[in-house]
Coordinates of N, CA, C and O in Angstrom, one line a residue:
X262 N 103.7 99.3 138.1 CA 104.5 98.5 137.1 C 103.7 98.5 135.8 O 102.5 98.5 135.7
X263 N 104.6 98.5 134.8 CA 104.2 98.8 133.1 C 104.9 97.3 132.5 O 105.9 96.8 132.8
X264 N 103.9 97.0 131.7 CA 104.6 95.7 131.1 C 103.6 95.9 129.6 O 102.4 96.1 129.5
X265 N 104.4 95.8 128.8 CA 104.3 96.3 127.4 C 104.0 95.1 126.3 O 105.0 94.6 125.8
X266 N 102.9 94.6 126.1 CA 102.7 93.4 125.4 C 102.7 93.4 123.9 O 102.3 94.5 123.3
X267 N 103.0 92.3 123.3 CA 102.8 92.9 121.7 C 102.0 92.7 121.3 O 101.5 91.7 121.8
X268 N 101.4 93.3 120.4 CA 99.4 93.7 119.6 C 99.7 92.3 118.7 O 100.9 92.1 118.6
X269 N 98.9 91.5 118.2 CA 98.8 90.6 117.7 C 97.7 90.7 116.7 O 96.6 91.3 116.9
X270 N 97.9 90.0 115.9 CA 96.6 89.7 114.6 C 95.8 88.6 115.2 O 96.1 88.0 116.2
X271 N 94.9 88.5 114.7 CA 94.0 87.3 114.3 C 93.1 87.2 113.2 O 92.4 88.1 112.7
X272 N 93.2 85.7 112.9 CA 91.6 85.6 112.2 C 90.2 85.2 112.5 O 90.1 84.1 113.0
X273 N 89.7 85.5 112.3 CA 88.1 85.8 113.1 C 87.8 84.8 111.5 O 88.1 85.1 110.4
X274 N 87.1 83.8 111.9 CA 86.5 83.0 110.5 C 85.1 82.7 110.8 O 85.1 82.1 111.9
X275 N 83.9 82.8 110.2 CA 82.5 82.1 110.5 C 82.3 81.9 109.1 O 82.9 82.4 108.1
X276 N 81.1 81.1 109.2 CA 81.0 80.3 107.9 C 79.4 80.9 108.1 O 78.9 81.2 109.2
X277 N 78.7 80.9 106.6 CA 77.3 81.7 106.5 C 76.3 80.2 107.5 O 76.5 79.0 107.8
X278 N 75.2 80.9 107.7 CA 74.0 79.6 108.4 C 74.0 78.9 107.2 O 74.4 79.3 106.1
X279 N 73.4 77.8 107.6 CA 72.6 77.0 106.5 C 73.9 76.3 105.9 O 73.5 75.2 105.5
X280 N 75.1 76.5 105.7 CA 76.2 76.1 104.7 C 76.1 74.0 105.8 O 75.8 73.5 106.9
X281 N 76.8 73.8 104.4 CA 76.9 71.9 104.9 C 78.0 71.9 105.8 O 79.2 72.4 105.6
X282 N 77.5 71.1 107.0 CA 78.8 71.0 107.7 C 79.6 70.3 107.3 O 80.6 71.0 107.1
X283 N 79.7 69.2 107.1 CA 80.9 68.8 106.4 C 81.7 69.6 105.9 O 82.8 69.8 106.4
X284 N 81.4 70.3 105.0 CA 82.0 70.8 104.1 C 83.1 71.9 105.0 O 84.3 72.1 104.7
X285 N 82.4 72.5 105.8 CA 82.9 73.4 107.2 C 83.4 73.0 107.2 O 84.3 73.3 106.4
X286 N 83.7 71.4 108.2 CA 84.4 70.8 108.8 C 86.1 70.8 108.0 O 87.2 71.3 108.1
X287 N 85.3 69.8 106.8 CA 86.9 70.1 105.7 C 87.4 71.7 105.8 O 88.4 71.8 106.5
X288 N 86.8 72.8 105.4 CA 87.9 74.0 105.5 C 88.4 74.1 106.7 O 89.6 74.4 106.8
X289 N 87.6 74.0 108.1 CA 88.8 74.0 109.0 C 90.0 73.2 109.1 O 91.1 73.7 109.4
X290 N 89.9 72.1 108.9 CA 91.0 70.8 108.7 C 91.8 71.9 107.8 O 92.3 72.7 108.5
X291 N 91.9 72.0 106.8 CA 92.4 73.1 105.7 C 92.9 74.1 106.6 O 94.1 74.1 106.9
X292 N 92.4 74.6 107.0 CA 93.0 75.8 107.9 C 93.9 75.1 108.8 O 95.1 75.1 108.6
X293 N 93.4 74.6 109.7 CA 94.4 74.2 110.5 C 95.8 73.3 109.9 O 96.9 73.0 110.5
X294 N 95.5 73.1 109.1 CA 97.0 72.4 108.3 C 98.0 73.2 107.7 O 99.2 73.0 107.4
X295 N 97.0 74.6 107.6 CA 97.7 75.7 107.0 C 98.3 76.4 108.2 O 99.1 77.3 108.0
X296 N 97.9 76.2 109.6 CA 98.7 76.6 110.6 C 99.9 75.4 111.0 O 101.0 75.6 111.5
X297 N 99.5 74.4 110.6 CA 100.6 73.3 111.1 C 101.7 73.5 110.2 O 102.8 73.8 110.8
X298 N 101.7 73.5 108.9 CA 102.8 74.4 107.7 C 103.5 75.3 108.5 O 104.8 75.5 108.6
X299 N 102.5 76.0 109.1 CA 103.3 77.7 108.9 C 104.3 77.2 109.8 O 105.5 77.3 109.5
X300 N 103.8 76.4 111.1 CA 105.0 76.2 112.2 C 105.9 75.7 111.7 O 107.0 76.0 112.1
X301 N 105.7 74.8 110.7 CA 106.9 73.8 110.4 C 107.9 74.4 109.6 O 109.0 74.0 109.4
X302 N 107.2 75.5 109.0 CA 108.5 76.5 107.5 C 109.0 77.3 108.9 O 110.2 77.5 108.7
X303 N 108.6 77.8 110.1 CA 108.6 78.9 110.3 C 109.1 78.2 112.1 O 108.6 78.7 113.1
X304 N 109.7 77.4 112.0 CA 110.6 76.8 113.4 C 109.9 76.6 114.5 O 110.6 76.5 115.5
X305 N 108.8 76.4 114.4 CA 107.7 76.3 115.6 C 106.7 77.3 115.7 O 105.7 76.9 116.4
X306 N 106.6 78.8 115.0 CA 105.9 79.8 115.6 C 104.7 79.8 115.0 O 104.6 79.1 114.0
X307 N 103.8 80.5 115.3 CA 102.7 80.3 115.6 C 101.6 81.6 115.1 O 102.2 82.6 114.6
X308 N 100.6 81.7 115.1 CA 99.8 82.8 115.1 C 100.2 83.8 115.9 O 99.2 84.6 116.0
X309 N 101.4 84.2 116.7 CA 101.3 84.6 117.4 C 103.2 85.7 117.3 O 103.7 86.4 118.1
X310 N 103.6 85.2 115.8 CA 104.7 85.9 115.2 C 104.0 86.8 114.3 O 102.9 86.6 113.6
X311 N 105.0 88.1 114.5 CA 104.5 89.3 113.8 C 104.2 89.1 112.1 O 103.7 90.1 111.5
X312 N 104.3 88.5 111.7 CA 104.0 88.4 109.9 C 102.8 87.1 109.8 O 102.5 86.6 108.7
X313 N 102.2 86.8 110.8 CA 101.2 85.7 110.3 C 100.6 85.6 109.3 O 100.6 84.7 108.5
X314 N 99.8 86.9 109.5 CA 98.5 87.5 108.6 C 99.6 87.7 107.2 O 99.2 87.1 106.1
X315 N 100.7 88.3 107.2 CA 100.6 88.9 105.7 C 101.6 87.3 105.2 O 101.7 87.0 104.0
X316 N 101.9 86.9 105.8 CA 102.2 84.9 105.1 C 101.6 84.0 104.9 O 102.1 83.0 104.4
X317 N 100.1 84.3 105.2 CA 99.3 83.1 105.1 C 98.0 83.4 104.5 O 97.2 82.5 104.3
X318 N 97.8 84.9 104.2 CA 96.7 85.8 103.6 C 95.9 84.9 102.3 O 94.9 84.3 102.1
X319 N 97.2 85.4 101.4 CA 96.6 84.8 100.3 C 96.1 83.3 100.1 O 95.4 82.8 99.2
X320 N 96.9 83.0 101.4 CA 96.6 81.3 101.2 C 94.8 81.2 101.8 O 93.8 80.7 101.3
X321 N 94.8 82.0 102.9 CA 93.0 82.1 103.3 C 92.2 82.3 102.4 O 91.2 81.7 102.3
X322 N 92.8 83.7 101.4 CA 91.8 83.7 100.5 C 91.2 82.3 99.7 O 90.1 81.9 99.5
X323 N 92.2 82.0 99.4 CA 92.0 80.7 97.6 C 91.1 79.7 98.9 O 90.2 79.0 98.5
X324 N 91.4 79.5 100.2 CA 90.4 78.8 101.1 C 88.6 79.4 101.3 O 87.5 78.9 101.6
X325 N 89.1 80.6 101.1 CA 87.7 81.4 101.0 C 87.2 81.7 99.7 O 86.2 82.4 99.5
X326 N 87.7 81.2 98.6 CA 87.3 81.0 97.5 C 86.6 79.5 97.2 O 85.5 79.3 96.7
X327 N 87.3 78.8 97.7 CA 86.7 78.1 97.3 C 85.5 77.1 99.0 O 85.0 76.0 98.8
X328 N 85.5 77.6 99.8 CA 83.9 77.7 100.5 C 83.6 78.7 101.3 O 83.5 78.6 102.6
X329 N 83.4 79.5 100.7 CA 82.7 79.9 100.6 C 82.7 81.3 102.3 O 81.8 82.1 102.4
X330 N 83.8 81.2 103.3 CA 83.3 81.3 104.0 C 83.7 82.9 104.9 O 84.2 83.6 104.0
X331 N 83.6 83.8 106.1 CA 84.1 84.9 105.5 C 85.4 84.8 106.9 O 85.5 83.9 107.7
X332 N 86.0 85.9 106.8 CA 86.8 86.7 108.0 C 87.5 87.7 107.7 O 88.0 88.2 106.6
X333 N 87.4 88.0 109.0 CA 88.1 89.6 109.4 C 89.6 89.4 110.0 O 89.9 88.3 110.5
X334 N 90.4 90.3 110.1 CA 91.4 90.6 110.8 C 91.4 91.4 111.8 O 91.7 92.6 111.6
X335 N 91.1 90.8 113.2 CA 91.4 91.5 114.6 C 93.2 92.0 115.0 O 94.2 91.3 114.9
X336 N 93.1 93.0 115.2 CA 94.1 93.2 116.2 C 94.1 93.3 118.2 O 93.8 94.2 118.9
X337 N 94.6 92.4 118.4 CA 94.6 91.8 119.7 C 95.6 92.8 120.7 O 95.7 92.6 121.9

């Protein structure tokens, strides 16, 4: 049996050593609010609908602009 799954994005985020946690802490709250949005414009879905990455990209950057912190795009 063949069962055909769909490839999915992710974001991979780490923050450099030494950085203030707090400050961490705040960008993830940030991030994660920026997933709680997406569900709510986007009817419930999740990191896990085909356009995540290219809907929420730019919004990661100006988050990575301002702490500082880095990530990649996995495909799953």
């Amino acid at each position: 049996m063949k069962a055909r799954l769909p490839k999915r994005h992710e974001y991979v985020i780490s923050f450099p050593e030494g950085t203030d946690a707090a400050r961490n802490d705040e960008a993830w709250d940030k991030l994660n609010q920026l997933l709680e949005d997406y569900k709510k414009a986007h009817n419930g879905n999740s990191v896990y609908e085909p356009t995540f990455i290219q809907d929420t990209e730019e919004q990661v950057k100006a988050l990575q602009a301002e702490y500082g912190f880095e990530y990649t795009i996995e495909e799953k």
